[in-house]
PDB file of C-alpha atoms in Angstrom:
ATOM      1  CA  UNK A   1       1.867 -27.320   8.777  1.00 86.00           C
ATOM      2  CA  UNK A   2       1.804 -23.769   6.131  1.00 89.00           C
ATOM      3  CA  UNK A   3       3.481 -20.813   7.685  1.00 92.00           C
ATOM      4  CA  UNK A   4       1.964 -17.298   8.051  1.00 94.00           C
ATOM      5  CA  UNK A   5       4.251 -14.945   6.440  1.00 96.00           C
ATOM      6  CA  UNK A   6       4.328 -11.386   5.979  1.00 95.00           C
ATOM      7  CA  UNK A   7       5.240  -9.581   2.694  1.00 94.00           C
ATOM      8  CA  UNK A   8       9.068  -9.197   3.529  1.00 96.00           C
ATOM      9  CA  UNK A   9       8.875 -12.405   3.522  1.00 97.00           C
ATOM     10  CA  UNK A  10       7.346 -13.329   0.549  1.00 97.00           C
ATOM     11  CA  UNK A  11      10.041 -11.302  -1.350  1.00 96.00           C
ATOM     12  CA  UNK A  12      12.757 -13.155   0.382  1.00 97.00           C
ATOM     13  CA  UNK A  13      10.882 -16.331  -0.710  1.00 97.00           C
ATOM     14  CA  UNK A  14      10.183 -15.678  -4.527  1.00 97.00           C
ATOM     15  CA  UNK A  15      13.961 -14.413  -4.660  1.00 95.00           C
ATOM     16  CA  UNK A  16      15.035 -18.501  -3.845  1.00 93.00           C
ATOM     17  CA  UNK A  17      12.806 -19.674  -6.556  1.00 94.00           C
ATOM     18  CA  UNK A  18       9.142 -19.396  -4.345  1.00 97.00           C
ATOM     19  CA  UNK A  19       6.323 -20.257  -6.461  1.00 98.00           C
ATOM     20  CA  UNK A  20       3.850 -17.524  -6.201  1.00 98.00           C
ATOM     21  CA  UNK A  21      -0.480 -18.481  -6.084  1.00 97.00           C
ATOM     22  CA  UNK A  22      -3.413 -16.891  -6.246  1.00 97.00           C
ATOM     23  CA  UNK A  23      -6.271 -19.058  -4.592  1.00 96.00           C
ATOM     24  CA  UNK A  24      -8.994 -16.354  -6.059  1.00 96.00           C
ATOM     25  CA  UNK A  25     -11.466 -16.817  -8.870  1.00 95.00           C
ATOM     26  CA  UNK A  26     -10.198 -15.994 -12.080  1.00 96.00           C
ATOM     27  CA  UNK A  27     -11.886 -12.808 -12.891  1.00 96.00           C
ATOM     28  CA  UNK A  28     -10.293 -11.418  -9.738  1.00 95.00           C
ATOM     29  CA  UNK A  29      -7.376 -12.417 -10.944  1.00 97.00           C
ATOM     30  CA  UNK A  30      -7.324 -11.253 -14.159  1.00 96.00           C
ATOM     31  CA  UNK A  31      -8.314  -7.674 -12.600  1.00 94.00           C
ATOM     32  CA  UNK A  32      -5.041  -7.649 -10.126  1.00 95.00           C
ATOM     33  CA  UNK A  33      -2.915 -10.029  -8.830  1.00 97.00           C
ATOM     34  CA  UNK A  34       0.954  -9.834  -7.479  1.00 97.00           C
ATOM     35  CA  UNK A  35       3.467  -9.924 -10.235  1.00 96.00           C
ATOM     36  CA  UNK A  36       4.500 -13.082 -10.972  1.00 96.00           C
ATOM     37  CA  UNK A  37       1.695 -14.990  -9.721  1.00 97.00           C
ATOM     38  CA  UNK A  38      -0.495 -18.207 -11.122  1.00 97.00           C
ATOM     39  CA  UNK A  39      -3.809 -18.636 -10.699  1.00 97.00           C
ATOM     40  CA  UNK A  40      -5.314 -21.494  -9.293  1.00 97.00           C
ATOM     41  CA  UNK A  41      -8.607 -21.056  -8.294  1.00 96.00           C
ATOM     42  CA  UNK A  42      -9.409 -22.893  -4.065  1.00 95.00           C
ATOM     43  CA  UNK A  43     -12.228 -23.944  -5.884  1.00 93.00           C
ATOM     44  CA  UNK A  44     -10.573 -26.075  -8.435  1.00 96.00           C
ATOM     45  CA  UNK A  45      -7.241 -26.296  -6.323  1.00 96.00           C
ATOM     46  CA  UNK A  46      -6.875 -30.817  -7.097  1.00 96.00           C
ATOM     47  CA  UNK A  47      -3.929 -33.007  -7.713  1.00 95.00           C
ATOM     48  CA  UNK A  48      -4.901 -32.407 -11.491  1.00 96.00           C
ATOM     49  CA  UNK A  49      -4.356 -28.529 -11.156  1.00 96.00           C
ATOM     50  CA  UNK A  50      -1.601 -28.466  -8.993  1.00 96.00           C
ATOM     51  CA  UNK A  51       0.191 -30.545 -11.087  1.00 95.00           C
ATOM     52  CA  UNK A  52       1.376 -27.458 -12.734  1.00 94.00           C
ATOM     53  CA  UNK A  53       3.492 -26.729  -9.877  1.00 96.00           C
ATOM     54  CA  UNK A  54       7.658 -28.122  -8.479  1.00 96.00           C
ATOM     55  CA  UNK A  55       6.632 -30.102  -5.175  1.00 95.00           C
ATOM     56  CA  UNK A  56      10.804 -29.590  -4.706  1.00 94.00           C
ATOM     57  CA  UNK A  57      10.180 -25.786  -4.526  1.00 96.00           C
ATOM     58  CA  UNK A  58       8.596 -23.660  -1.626  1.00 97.00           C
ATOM     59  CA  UNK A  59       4.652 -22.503  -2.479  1.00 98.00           C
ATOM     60  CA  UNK A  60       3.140 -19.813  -1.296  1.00 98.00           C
ATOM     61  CA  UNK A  61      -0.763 -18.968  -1.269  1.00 97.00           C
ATOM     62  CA  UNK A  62      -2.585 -16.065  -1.272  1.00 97.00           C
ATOM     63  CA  UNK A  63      -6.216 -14.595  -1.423  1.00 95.00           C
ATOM     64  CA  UNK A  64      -7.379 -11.175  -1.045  1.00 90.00           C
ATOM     65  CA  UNK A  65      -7.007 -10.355   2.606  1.00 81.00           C
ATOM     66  CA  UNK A  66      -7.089 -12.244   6.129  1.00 70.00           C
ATOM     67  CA  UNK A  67     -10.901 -13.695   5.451  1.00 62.00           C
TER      68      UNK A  67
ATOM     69  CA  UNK B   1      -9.444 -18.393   1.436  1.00 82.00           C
ATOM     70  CA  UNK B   2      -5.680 -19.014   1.187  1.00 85.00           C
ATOM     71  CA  UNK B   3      -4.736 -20.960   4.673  1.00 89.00           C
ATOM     72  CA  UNK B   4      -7.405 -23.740   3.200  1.00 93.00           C
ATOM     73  CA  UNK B   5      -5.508 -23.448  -0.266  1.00 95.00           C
ATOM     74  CA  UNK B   6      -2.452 -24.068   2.141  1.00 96.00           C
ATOM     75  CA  UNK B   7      -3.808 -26.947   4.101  1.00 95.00           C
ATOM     76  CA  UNK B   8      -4.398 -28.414   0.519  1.00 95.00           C
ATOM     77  CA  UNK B   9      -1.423 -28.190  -0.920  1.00 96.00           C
ATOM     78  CA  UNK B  10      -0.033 -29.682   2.218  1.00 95.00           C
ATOM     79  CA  UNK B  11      -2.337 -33.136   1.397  1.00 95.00           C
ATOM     80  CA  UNK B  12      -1.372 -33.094  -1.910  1.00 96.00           C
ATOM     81  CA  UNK B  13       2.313 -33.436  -0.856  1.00 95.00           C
ATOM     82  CA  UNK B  14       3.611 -30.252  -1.234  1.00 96.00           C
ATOM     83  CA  UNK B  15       6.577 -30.247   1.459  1.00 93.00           C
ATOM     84  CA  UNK B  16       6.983 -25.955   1.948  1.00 96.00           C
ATOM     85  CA  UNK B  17       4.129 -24.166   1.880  1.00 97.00           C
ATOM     86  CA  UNK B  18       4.015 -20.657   3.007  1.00 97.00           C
ATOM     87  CA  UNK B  19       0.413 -18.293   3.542  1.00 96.00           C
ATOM     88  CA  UNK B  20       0.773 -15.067   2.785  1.00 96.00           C
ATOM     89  CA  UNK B  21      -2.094 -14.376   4.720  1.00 93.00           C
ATOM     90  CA  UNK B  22      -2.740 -10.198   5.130  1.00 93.00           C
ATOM     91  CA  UNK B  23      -2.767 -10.873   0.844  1.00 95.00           C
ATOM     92  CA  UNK B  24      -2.694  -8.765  -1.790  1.00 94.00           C
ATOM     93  CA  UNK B  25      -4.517  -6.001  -0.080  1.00 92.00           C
ATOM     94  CA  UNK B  26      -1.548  -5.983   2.279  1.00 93.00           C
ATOM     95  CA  UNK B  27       1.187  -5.563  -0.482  1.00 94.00           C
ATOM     96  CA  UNK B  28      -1.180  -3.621  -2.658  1.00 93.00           C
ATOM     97  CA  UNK B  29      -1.707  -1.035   0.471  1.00 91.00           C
ATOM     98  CA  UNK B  30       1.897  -0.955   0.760  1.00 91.00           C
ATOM     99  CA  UNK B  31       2.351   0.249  -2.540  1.00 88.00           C
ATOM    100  CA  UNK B  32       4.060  -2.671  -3.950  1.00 92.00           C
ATOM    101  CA  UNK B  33       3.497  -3.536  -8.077  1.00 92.00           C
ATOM    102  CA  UNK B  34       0.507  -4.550  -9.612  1.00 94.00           C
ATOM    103  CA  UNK B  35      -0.323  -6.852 -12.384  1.00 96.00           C
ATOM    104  CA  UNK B  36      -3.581  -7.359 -14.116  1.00 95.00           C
ATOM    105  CA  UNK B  37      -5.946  -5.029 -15.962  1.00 93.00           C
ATOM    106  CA  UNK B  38      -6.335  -3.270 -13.243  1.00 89.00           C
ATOM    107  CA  UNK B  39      -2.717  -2.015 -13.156  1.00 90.00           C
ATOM    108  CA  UNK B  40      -3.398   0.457 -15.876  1.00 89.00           C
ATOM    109  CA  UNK B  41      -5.604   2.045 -13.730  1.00 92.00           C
ATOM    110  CA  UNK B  42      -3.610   5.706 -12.105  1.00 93.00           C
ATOM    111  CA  UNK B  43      -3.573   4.841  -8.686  1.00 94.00           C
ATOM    112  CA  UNK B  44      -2.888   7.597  -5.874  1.00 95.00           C
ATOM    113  CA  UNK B  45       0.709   6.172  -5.427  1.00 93.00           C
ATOM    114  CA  UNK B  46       1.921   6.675  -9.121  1.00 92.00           C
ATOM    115  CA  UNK B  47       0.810  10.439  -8.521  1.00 95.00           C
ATOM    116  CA  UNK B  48       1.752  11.159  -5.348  1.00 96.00           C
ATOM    117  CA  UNK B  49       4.810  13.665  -4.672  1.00 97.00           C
ATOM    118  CA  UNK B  50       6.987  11.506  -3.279  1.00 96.00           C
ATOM    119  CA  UNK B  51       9.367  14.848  -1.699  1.00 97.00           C
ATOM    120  CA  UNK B  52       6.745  16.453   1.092  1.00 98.00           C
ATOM    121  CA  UNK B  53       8.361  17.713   4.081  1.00 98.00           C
ATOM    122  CA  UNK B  54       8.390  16.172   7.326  1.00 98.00           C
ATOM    123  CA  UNK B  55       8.949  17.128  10.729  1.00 98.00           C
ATOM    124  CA  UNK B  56       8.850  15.996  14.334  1.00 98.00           C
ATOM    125  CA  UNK B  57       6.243  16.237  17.204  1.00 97.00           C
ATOM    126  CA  UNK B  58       9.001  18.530  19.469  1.00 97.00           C
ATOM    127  CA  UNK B  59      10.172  20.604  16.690  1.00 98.00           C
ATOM    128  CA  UNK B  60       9.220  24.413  16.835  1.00 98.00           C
ATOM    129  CA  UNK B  61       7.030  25.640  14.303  1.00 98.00           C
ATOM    130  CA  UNK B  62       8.902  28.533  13.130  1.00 97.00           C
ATOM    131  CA  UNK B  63      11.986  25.721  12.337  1.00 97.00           C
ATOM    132  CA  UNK B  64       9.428  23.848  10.177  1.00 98.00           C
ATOM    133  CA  UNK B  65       7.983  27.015   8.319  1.00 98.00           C
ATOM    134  CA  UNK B  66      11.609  28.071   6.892  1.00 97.00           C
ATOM    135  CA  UNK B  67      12.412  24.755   5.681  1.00 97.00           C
ATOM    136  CA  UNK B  68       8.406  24.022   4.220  1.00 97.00           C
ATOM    137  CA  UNK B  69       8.838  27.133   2.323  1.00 96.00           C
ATOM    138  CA  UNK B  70      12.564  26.728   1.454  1.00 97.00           C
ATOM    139  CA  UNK B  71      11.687  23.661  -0.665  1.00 97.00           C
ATOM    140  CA  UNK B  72       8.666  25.567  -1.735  1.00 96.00           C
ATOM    141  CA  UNK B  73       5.836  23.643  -0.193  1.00 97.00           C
ATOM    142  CA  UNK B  74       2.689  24.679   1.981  1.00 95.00           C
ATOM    143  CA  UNK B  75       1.880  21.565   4.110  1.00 97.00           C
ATOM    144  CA  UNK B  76       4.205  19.401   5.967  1.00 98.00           C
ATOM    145  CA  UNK B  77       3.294  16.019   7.481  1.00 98.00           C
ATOM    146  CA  UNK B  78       4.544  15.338  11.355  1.00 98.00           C
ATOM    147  CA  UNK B  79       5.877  12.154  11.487  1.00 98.00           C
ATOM    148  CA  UNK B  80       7.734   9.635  14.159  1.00 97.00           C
ATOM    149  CA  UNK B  81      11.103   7.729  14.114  1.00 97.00           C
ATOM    150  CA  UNK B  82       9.372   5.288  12.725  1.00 97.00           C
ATOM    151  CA  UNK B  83       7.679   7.588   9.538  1.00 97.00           C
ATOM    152  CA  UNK B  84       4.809   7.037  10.626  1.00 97.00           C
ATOM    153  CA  UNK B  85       2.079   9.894  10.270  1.00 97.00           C
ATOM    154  CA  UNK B  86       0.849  11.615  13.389  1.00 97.00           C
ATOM    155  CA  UNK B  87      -0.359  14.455  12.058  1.00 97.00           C
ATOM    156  CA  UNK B  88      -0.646  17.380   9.241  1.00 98.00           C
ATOM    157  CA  UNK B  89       0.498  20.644   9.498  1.00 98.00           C
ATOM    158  CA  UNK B  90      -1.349  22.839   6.306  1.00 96.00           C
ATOM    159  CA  UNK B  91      -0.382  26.556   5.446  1.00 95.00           C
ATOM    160  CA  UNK B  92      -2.224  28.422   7.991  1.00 96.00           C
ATOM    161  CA  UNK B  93      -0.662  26.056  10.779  1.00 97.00           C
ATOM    162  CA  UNK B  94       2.700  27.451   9.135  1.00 97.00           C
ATOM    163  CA  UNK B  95       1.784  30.786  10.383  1.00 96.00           C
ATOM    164  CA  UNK B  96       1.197  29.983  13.995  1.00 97.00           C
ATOM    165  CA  UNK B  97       3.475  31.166  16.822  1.00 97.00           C
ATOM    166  CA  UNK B  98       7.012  30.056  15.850  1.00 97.00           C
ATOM    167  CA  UNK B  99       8.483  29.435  19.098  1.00 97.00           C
ATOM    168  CA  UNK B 100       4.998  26.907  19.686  1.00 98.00           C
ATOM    169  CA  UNK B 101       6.141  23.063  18.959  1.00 98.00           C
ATOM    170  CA  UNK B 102       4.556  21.271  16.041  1.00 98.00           C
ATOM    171  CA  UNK B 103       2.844  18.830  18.731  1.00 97.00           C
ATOM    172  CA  UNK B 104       0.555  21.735  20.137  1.00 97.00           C
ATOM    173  CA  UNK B 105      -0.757  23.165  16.118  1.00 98.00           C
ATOM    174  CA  UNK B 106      -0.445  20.094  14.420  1.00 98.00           C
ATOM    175  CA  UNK B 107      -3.972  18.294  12.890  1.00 97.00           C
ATOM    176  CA  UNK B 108      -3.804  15.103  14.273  1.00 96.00           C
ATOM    177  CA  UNK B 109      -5.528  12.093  12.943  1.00 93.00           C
ATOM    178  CA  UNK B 110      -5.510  13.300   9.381  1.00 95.00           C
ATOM    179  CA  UNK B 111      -7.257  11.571   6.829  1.00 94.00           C
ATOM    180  CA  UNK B 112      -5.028   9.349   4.806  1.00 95.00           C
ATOM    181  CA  UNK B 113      -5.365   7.422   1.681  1.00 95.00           C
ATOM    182  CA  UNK B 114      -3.222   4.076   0.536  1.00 94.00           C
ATOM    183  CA  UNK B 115      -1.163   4.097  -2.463  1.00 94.00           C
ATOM    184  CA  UNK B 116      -3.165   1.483  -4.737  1.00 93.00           C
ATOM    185  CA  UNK B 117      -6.290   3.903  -4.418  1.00 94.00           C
ATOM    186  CA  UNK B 118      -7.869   4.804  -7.721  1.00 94.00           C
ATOM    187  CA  UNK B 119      -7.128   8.454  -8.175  1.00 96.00           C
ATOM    188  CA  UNK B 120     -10.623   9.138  -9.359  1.00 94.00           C
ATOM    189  CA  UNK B 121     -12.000   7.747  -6.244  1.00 95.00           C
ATOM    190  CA  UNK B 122     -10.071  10.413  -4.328  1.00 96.00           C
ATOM    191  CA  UNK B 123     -10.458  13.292  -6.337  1.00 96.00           C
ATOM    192  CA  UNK B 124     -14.047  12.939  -6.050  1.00 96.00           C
ATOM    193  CA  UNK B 125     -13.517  13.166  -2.114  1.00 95.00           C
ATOM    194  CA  UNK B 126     -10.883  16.320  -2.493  1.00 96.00           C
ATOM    195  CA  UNK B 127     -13.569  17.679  -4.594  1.00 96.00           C
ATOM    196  CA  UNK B 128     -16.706  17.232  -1.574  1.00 95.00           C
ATOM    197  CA  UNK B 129     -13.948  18.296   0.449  1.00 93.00           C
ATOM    198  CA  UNK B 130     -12.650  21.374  -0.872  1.00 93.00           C
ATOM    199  CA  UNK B 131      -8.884  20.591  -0.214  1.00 93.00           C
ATOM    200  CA  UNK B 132      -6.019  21.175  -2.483  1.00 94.00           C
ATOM    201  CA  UNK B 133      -4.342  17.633  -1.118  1.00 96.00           C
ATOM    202  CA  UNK B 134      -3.989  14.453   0.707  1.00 97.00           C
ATOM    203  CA  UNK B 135      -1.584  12.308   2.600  1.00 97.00           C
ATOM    204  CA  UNK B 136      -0.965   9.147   0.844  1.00 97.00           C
ATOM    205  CA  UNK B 137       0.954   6.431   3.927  1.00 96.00           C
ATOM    206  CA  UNK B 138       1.503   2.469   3.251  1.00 93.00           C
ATOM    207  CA  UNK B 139      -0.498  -0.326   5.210  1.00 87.00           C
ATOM    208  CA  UNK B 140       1.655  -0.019   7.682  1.00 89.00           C
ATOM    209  CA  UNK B 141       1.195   3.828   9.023  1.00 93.00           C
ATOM    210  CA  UNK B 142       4.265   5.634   6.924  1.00 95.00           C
ATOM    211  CA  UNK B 143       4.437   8.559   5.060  1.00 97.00           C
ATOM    212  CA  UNK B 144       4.552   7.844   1.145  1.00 96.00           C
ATOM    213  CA  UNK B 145       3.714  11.056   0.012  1.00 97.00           C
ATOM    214  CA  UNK B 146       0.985  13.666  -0.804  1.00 98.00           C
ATOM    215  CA  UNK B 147      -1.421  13.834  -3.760  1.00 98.00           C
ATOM    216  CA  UNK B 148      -2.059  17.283  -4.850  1.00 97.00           C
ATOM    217  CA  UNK B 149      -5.773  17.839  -5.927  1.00 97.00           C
ATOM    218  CA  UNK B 150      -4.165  19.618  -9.221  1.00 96.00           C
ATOM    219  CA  UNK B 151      -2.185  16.605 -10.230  1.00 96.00           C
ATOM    220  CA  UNK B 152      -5.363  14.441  -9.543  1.00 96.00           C
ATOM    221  CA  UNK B 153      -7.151  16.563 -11.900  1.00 96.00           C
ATOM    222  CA  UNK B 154      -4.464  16.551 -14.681  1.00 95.00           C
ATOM    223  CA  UNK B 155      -4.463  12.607 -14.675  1.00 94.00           C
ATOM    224  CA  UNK B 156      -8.377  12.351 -14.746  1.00 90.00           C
ATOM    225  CA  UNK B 157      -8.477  14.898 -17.551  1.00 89.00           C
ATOM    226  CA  UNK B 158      -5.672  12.960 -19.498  1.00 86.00           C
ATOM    227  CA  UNK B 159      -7.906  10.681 -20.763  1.00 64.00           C
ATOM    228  CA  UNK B 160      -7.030   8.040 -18.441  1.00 57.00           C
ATOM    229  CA  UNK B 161      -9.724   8.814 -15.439  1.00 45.00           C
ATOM    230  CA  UNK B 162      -9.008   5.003 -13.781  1.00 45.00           C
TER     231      UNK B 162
END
């Protein structure tokens, strides 16, 4: 089950090697996103596209807010 | 958006997965870094004065005035343990009874902006307004700083008006 986490958190997280995503489209990204961060559209979020990612490494998603 | 990106990942096999759910807005609001085109935009926290006085609910006002104007300021922000901002104390309030405690002359509630605000966004409110300033506190209630209407104006007129 994902865990909630709070931005002191992701901090800790990305310090042990945390792979950072943003879930928003790409223009959105391109405009502002956390530093660090890939984009993977939820939209096109498949085994294909994730592929880019360390399953042996902690994930964590993001969007723009709690919606 | 992001605890369905979560759930996702999970099916795809993806072992630690972590939702940063209150998002960029969160650490943006908080006045955390910034990448993207929209970085090179001035935002009220890379303007802000970072050194405004502060000063408790019980302290007397008098106390407050010396030290404001020691450090050569003319509003002070009243703040808790925590830094959080209860309340704005502006020139005039300076000038009240000295022996009265901030608590009883202090503007509470004041109107606060976040630090990834565009500064040309704000300005345009100082200007409707007619106020030489602003407090600028994170997402979570504390005192960052205050953004002086003249240093808003310097930035838009540097070419640069975000």
């Amino acid at each position: 089950m994902p865990t909630s986490i709070f931005r002191d958190d992701v901090r800790r997280l990305l310090a042990e090697r945390a792979q950072l995503i943003d879930v928003m489209p790409a223009g959105e990204y391109a405009d502002q996103h956390l530093p660090g961060a890939v984009n993977i559209p939820l939209k096109t979020l498949n085994a294909e596209t994730a592929d880019r990612l360390r399953k042996d490494l902690p994930v964590i998603v993001y969007c723009y807010d709690y919606q | 958006m992001s605890p369905r990106a979560a759930w996702r990942l999970e099916s795809l096999g993806f072992a630690e997965v972590y939702d940063y759910t209150p998002g960029e807005a969160d650490w943006f609001a908080y006045g955390w870094p910034m990448e993207g085109a929209g970085a090179a935009l001035p935002r009220v926290g890379a303007v802000a004065r970072l050194d405004m006085p502060h000063c408790a609910r019980a302290e007397r006002i008098g106390e407050v005035r010396d030290r404001v104007q020691a450090v050569q300021w003319e509003v002070c922000a009243v703040v808790n343990e925590e830094m959080v901002v209860l309340g704005l104390l502006r020139a005039p309030d300076l000038e009240a009874d000295p022996d009265a405690a901030v608590e009883q002359i202090m503007r509470a509630g004041p109107a606060t902006y976040r630090p990834d605000a565009l500064v040309s966004d704000v300005l345009e409110r100082l200007r409707k307004r007619e106020v030489g300033g602003v407090l600028v506190t994170r997402s979570d209630g504390t005192l960052l700083g205050w953004l002086r209407r003249d240093d808003a104006e310097r930035t838009a007129a540097s070419g640069n008006p975000g």
